[in-house]
Structures are given as C-alpha cells and as structure tokens.
PDB file of C-alpha atoms in Angstrom:
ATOM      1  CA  UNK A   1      10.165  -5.442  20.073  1.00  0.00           C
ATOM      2  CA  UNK A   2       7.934  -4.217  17.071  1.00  0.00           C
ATOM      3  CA  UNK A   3      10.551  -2.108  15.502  1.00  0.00           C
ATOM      4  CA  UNK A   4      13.238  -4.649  16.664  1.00  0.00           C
ATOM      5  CA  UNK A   5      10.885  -7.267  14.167  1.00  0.00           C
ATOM      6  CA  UNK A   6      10.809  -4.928  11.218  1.00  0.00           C
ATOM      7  CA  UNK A   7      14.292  -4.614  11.315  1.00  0.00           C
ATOM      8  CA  UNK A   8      15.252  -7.583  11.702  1.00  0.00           C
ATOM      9  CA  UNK A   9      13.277  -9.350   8.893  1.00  0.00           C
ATOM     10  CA  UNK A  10      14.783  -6.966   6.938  1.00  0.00           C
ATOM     11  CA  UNK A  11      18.316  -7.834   7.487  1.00  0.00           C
ATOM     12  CA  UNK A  12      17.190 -11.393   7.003  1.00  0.00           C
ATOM     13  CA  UNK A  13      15.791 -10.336   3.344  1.00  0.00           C
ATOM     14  CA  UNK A  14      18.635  -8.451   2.617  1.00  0.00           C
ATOM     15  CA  UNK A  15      21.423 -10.757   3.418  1.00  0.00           C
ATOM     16  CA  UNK A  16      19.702 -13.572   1.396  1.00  0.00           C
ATOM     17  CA  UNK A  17      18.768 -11.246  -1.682  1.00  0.00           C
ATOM     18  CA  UNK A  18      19.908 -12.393  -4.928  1.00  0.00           C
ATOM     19  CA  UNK A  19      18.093 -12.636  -8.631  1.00  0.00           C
ATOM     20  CA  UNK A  20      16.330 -15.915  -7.964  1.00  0.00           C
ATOM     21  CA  UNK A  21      15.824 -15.347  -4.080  1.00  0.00           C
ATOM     22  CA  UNK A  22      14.318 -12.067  -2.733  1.00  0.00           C
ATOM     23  CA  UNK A  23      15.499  -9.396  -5.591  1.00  0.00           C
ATOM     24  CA  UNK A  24      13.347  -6.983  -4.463  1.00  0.00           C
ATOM     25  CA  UNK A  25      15.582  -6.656  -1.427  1.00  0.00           C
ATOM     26  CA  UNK A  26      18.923  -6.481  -3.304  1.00  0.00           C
ATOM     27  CA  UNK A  27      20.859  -3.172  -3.530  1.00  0.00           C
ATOM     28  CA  UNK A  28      18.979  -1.923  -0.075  1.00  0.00           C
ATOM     29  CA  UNK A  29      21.380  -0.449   2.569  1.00  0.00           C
ATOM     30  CA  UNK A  30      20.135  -0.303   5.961  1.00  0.00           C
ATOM     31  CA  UNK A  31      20.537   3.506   7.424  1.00  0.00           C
ATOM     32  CA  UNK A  32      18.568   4.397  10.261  1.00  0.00           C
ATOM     33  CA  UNK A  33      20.625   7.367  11.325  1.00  0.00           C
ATOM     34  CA  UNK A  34      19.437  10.982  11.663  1.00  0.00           C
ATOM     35  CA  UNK A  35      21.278  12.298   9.049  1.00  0.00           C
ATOM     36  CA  UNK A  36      19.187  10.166   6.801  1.00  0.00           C
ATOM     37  CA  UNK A  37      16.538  12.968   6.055  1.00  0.00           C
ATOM     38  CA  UNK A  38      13.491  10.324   5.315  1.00  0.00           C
ATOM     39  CA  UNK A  39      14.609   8.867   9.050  1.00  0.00           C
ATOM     40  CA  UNK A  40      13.459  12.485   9.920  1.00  0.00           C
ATOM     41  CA  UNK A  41      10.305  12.203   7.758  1.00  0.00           C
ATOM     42  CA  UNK A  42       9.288   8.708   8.709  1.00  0.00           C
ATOM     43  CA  UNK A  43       9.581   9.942  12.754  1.00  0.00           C
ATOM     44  CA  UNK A  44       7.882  12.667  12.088  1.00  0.00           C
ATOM     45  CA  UNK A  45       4.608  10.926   9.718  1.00  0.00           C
ATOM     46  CA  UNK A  46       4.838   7.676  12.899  1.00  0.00           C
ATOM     47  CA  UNK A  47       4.599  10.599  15.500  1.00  0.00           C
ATOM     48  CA  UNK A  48       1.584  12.336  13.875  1.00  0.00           C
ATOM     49  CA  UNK A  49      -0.625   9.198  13.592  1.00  0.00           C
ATOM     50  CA  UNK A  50      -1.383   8.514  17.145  1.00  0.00           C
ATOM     51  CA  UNK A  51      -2.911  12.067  17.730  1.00  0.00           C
ATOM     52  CA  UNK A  52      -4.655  11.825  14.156  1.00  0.00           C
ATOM     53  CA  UNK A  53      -6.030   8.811  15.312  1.00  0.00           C
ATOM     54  CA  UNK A  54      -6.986   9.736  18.542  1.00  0.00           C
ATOM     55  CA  UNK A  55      -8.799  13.078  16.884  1.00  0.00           C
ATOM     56  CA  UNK A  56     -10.964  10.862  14.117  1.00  0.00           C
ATOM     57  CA  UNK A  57     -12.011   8.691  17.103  1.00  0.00           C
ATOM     58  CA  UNK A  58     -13.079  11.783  19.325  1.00  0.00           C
ATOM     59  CA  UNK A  59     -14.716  12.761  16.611  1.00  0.00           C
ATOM     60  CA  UNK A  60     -16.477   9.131  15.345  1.00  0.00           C
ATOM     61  CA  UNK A  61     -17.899   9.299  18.930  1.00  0.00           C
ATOM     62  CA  UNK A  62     -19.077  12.591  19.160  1.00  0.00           C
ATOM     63  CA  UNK A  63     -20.973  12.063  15.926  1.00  0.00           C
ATOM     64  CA  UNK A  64     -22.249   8.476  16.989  1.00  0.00           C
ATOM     65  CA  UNK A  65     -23.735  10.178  19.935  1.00  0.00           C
ATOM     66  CA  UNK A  66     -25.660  12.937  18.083  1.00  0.00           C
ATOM     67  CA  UNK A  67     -27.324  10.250  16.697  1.00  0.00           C
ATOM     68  CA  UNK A  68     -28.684   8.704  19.602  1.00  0.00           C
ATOM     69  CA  UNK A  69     -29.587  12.135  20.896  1.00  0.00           C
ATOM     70  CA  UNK A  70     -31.633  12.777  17.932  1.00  0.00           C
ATOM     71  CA  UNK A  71     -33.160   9.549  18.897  1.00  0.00           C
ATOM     72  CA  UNK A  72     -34.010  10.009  21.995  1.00  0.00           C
ATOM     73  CA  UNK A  73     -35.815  13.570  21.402  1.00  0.00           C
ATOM     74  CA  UNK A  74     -37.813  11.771  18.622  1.00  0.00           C
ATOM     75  CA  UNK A  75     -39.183   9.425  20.590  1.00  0.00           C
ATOM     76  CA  UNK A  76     -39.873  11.861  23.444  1.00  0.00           C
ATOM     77  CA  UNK A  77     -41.711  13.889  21.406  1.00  0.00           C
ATOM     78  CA  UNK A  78     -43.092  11.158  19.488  1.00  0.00           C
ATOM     79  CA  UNK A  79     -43.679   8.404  22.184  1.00  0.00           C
ATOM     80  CA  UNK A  80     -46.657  10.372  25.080  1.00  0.00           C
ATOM     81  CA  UNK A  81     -45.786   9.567  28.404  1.00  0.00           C
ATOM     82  CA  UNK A  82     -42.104   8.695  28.689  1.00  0.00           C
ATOM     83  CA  UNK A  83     -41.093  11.100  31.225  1.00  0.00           C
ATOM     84  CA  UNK A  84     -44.578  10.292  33.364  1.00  0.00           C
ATOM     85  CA  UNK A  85     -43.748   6.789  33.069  1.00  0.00           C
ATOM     86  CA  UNK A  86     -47.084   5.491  31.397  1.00  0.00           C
ATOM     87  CA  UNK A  87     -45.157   5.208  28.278  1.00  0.00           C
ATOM     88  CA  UNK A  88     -42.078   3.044  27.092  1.00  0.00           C
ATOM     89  CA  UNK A  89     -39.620   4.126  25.360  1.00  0.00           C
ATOM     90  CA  UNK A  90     -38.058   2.247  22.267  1.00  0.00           C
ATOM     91  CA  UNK A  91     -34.795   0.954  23.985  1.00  0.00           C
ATOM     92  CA  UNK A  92     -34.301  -1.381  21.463  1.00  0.00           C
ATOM     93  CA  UNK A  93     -34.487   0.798  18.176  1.00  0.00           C
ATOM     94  CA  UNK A  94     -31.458   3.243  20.587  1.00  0.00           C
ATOM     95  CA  UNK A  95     -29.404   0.042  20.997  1.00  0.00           C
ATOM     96  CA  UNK A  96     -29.477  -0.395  17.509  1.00  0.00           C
ATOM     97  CA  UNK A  97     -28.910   2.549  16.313  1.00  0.00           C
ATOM     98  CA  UNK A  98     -25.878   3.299  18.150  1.00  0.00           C
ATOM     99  CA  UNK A  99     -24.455   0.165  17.262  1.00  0.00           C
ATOM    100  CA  UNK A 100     -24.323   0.739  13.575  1.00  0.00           C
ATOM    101  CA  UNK A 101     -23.566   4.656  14.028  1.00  0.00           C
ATOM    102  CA  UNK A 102     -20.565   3.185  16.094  1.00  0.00           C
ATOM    103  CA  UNK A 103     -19.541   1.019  13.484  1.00  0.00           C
ATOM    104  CA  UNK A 104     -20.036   3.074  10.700  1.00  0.00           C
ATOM    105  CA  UNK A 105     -18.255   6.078  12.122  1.00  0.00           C
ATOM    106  CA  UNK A 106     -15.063   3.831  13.062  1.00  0.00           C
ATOM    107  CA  UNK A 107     -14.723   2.473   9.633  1.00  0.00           C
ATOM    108  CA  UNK A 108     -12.125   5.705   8.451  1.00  0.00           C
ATOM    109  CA  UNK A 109      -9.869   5.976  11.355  1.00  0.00           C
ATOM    110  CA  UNK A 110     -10.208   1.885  11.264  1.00  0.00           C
ATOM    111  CA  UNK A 111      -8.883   2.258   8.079  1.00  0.00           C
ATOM    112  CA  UNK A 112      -5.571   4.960   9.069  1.00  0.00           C
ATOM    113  CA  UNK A 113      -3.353   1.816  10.607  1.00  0.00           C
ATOM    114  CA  UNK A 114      -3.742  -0.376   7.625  1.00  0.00           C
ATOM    115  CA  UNK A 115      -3.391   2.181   4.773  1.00  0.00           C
ATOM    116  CA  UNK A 116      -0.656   4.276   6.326  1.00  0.00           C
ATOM    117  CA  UNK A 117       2.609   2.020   5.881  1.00  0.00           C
ATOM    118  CA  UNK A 118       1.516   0.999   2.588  1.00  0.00           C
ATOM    119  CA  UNK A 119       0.894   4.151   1.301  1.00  0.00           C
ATOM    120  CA  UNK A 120       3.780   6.028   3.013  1.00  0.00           C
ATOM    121  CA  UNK A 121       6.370   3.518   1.505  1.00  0.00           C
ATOM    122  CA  UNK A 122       4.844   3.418  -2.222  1.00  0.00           C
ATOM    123  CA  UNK A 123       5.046   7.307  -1.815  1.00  0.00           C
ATOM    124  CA  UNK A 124       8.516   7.362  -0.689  1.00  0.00           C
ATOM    125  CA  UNK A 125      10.008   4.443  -3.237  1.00  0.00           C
ATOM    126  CA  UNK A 126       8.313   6.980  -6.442  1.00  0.00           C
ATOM    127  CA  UNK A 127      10.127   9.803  -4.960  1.00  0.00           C
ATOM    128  CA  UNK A 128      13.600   7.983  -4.232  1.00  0.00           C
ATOM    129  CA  UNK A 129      14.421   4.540  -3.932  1.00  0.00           C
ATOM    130  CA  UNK A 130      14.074   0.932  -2.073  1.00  0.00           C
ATOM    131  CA  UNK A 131      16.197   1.852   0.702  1.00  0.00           C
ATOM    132  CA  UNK A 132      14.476   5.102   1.134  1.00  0.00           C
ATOM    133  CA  UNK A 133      11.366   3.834   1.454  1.00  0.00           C
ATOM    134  CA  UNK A 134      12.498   1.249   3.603  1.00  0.00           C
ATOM    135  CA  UNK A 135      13.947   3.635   6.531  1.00  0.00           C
ATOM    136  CA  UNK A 136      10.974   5.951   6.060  1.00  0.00           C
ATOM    137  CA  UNK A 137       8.775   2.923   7.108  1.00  0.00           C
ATOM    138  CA  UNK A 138      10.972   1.890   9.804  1.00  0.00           C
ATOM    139  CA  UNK A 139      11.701   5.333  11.077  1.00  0.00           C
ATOM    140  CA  UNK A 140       7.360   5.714  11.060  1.00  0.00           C
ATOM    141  CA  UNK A 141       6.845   2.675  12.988  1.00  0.00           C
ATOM    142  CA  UNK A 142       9.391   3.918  15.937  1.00  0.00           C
ATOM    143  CA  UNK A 143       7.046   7.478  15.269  1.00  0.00           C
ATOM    144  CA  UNK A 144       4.259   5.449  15.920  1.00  0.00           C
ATOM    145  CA  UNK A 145       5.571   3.394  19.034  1.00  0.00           C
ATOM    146  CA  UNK A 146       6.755   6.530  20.850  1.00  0.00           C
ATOM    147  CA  UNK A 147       3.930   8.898  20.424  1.00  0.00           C
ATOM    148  CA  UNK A 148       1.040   6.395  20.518  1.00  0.00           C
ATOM    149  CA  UNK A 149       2.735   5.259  24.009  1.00  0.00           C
ATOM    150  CA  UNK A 150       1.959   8.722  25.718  1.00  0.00           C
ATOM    151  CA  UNK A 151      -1.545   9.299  23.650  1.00  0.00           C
ATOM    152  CA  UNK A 152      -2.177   6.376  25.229  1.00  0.00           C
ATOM    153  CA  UNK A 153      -1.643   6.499  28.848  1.00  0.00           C
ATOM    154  CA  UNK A 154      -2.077  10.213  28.706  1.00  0.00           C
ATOM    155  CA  UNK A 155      -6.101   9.665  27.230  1.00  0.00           C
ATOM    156  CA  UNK A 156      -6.689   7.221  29.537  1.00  0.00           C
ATOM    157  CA  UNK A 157      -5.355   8.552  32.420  1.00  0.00           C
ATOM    158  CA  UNK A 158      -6.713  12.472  31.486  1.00  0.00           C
ATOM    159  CA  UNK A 159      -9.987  10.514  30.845  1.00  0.00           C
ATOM    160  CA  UNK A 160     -10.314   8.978  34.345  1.00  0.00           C
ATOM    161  CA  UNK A 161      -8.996  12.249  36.350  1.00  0.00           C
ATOM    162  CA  UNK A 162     -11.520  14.268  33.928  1.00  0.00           C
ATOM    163  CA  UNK A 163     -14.690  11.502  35.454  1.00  0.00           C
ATOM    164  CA  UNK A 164     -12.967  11.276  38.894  1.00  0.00           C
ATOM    165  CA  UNK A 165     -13.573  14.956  39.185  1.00  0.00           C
ATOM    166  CA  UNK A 166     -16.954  15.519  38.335  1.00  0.00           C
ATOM    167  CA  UNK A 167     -17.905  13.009  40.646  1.00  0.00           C
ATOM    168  CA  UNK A 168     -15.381  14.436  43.249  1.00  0.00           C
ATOM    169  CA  UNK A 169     -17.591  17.569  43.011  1.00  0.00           C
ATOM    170  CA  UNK A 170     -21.390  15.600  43.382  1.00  0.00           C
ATOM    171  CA  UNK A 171     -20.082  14.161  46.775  1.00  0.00           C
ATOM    172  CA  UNK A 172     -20.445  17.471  47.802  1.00  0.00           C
ATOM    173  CA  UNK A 173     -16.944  19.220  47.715  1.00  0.00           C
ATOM    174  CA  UNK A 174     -16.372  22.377  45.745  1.00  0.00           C
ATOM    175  CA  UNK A 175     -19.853  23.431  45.763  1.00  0.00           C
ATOM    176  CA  UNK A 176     -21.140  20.571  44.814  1.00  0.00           C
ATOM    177  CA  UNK A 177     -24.000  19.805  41.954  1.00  0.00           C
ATOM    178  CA  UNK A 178     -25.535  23.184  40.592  1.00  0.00           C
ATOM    179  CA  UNK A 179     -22.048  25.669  40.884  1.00  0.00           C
ATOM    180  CA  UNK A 180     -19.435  26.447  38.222  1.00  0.00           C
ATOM    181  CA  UNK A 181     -16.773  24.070  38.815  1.00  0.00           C
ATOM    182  CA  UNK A 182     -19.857  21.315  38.565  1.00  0.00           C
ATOM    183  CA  UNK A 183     -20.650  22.493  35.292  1.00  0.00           C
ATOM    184  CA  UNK A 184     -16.910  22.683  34.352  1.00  0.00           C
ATOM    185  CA  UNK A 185     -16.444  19.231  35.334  1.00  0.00           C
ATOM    186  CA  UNK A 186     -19.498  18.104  33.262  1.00  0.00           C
ATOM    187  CA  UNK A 187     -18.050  19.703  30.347  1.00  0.00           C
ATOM    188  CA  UNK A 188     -14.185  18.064  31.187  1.00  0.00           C
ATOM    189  CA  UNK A 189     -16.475  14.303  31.893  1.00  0.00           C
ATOM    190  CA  UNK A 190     -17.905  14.757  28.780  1.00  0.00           C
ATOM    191  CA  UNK A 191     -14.607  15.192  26.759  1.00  0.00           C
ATOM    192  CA  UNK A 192     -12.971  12.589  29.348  1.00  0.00           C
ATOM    193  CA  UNK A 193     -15.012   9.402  28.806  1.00  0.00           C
ATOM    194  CA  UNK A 194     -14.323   9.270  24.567  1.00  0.00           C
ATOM    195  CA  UNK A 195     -10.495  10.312  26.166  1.00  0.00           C
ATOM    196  CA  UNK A 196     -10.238   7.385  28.304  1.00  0.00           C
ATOM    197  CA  UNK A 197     -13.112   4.676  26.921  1.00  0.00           C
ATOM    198  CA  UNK A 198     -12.208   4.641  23.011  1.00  0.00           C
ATOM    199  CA  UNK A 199      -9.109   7.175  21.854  1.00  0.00           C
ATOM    200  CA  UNK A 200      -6.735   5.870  24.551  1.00  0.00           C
ATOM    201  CA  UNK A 201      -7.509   2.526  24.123  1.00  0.00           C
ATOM    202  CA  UNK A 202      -7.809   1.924  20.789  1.00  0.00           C
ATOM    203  CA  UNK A 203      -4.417   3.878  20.307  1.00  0.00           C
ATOM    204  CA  UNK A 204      -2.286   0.372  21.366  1.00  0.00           C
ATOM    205  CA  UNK A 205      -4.143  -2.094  19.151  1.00  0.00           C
ATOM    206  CA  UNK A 206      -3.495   1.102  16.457  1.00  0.00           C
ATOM    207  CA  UNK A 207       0.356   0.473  17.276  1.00  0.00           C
ATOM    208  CA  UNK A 208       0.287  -3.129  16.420  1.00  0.00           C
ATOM    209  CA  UNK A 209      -1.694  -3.024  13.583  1.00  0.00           C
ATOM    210  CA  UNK A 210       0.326  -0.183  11.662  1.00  0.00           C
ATOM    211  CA  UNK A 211       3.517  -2.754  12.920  1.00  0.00           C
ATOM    212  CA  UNK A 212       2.031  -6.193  11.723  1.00  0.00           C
ATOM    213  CA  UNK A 213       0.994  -4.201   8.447  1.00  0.00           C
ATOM    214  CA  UNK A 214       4.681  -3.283   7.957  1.00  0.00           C
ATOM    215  CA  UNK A 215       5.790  -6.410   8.749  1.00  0.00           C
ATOM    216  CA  UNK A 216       3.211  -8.290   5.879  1.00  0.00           C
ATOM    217  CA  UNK A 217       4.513  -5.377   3.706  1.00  0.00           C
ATOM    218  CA  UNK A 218       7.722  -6.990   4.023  1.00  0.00           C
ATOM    219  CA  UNK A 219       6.729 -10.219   3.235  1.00  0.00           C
ATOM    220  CA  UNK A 220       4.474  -9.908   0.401  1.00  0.00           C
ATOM    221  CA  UNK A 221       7.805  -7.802  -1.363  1.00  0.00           C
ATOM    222  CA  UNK A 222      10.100 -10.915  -0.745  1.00  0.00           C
ATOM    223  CA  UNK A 223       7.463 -12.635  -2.421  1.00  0.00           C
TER     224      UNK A 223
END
C-alpha cells in the first residue's frame, strides 16, 4: 500500500503536469522495470537500510547501557553500604541518566529514515535526470518494505527465542544456572533483548517514515 501511494501520486502529478500546473513533473516517464539500472540501485540502497538501521540501534543501546553501568559502579564505590543494604542507592540520578543517553544515542539512526529519500533522490537527479531519480526513490521504498519486513519479524522473533532460552536453561534443563550453555544463553539474552525490544521494533515505524518522507517529497516538488 506504501509503494502503491508513491506511485500513484506520481501518476496523478504527471498526468496533470504542464507549465502553470506541476512542471516539475513534466517530461517524467514512469519505468519501474529491471532493466532500468537505478530500479537496481534504488532496491538495492531500500534493502540496505533496514539492517543499517537495525545495526545503529544495536549499537545506540549498547552504548546507552555503558553508561548506566558506569553509573552504577560509581555509586557502588562511591555510595558505603549498597550491597549490605544500610545504604541507598541513587535510583533516581540512573533513571535519568539513561533516559537522556537513550535519547541522545537515537538521535542519528532517528535521523537515517528522514534524510535517506531526500538525499538519495537529489543525488540521483545531479547524476541523471527527473525520471531517474524518481524510480530510484520508488525502487528504495519497495527496498525498504521488503527487507525491513524480515529485519523485523526476524529481530523480534530471534530476540524472544534468544530470552526464552536462557530462561529455558534456569528452570533447570541443560545444566541449568552455572554450566556452559547457561553462560551461552546469557551472552545470546544479552544480544536478544536490543534484537527484539528496540531494532525489531523500531524497524516498522522506520518503514513508514522513509514512505511518508517520500511521499511529502512528492508534494513539496509539485509545489
């Protein structure tokens, strides 16, 4: 439905174009075929941006969580008496700490969505021409709608099997807590809950986003 939108409006645009009405749309030919080479390109930039993404968001919550464990040993070693329980610890200065780190460190991939269509079809109407950069975009947001689909359900789903296991294993089976394959499902929890709590999620607003910016894109030329 996203890509049937973009497409769409831009039929509408071009069949109305003329000097006084939409000229920025006339002379465009619509040719989403694979022969087109920037059809190639566009699929090709669309299919990258889900697992680019996906990777700055690992990587805004590994960082964001640094920070709170930096904050935590401070105030162990600062604050006597946490771990005996005479002393309290700071929850409030953690709280608020990780809730700037978290929006601080999602500012950049924020950012990928919005600035991707724009800048991909600027690029591509320097280097060739309206119609060019036209099918690139449209060719990126079908990139973007088929890949980001199976990041998606593939994070969050990998996520939850990745959490399900480790506490498969601390009921007991496979060992249980203190063996190997409980240390190898810590490590797999620890990469599964960013998997299936903020990459995999965040990947389908991502998809409508880097749609509704193409879309505005459209607009703002017939304008």
């Amino acid at each position: 439905m996203l890509f049937a939108a973009y497409t769409e409006d831009l039929k509408h645009f071009i069949s109305l174009a003329t000097p006084t009405e939409f000229p920025f749309f006339q002379g465009v030919t619509l040719d989403f075929s694979l022969q087109n080479p920037y059809i190639v390109v566009g699929l090709i930039l669309g299919g990258l941006l889900p697992y680019l993404f996906g990777a700055m968001g690992m990587l805004a919550v590994g960082r964001a969580a640094g920070s709170v464990v930096r904050e935590v040993r401070r105030q162990f070693k600062e604050i006597p008496g946490i771990m005996e329980g005479t002393g309290k610890p700071d929850y409030g200065r953690a709280v608020d700490l990780l809730t700037k780190a978290a929006i601080k460190e999602m500012i950049i991939p924020s950012l990928l969505p919005l600035l991707a269509p724009i800048v991909i079809f600027f690029v591509i109407l320097l280097i060739a021409d309206k119609s060019a950069a036209f099918a690139t975009l449209g060719a990126m947001l079908l990139g973007v709608i088929i890949t980001g689909l199976f990041v998606a359900v593939s994070m969050t789903a990998g996520g939850g099997a990745w959490d399900n296991a480790k506490k498969y294993i601390e009921d007991g089976n496979h060992g249980g807590k203190g063996t190997d394959a409980h240390a190898a499902a810590v490590t797999g929890d620890t990469v599964g809950d960013p998997y299936k709590d903020t990459a995999g999620p965040a990947v389908n607003p991502m998809i409508k986003i880097t749609n509704i910016i193409a879309l505005l894109l459209l607009a703002a030329m017939a304008h």
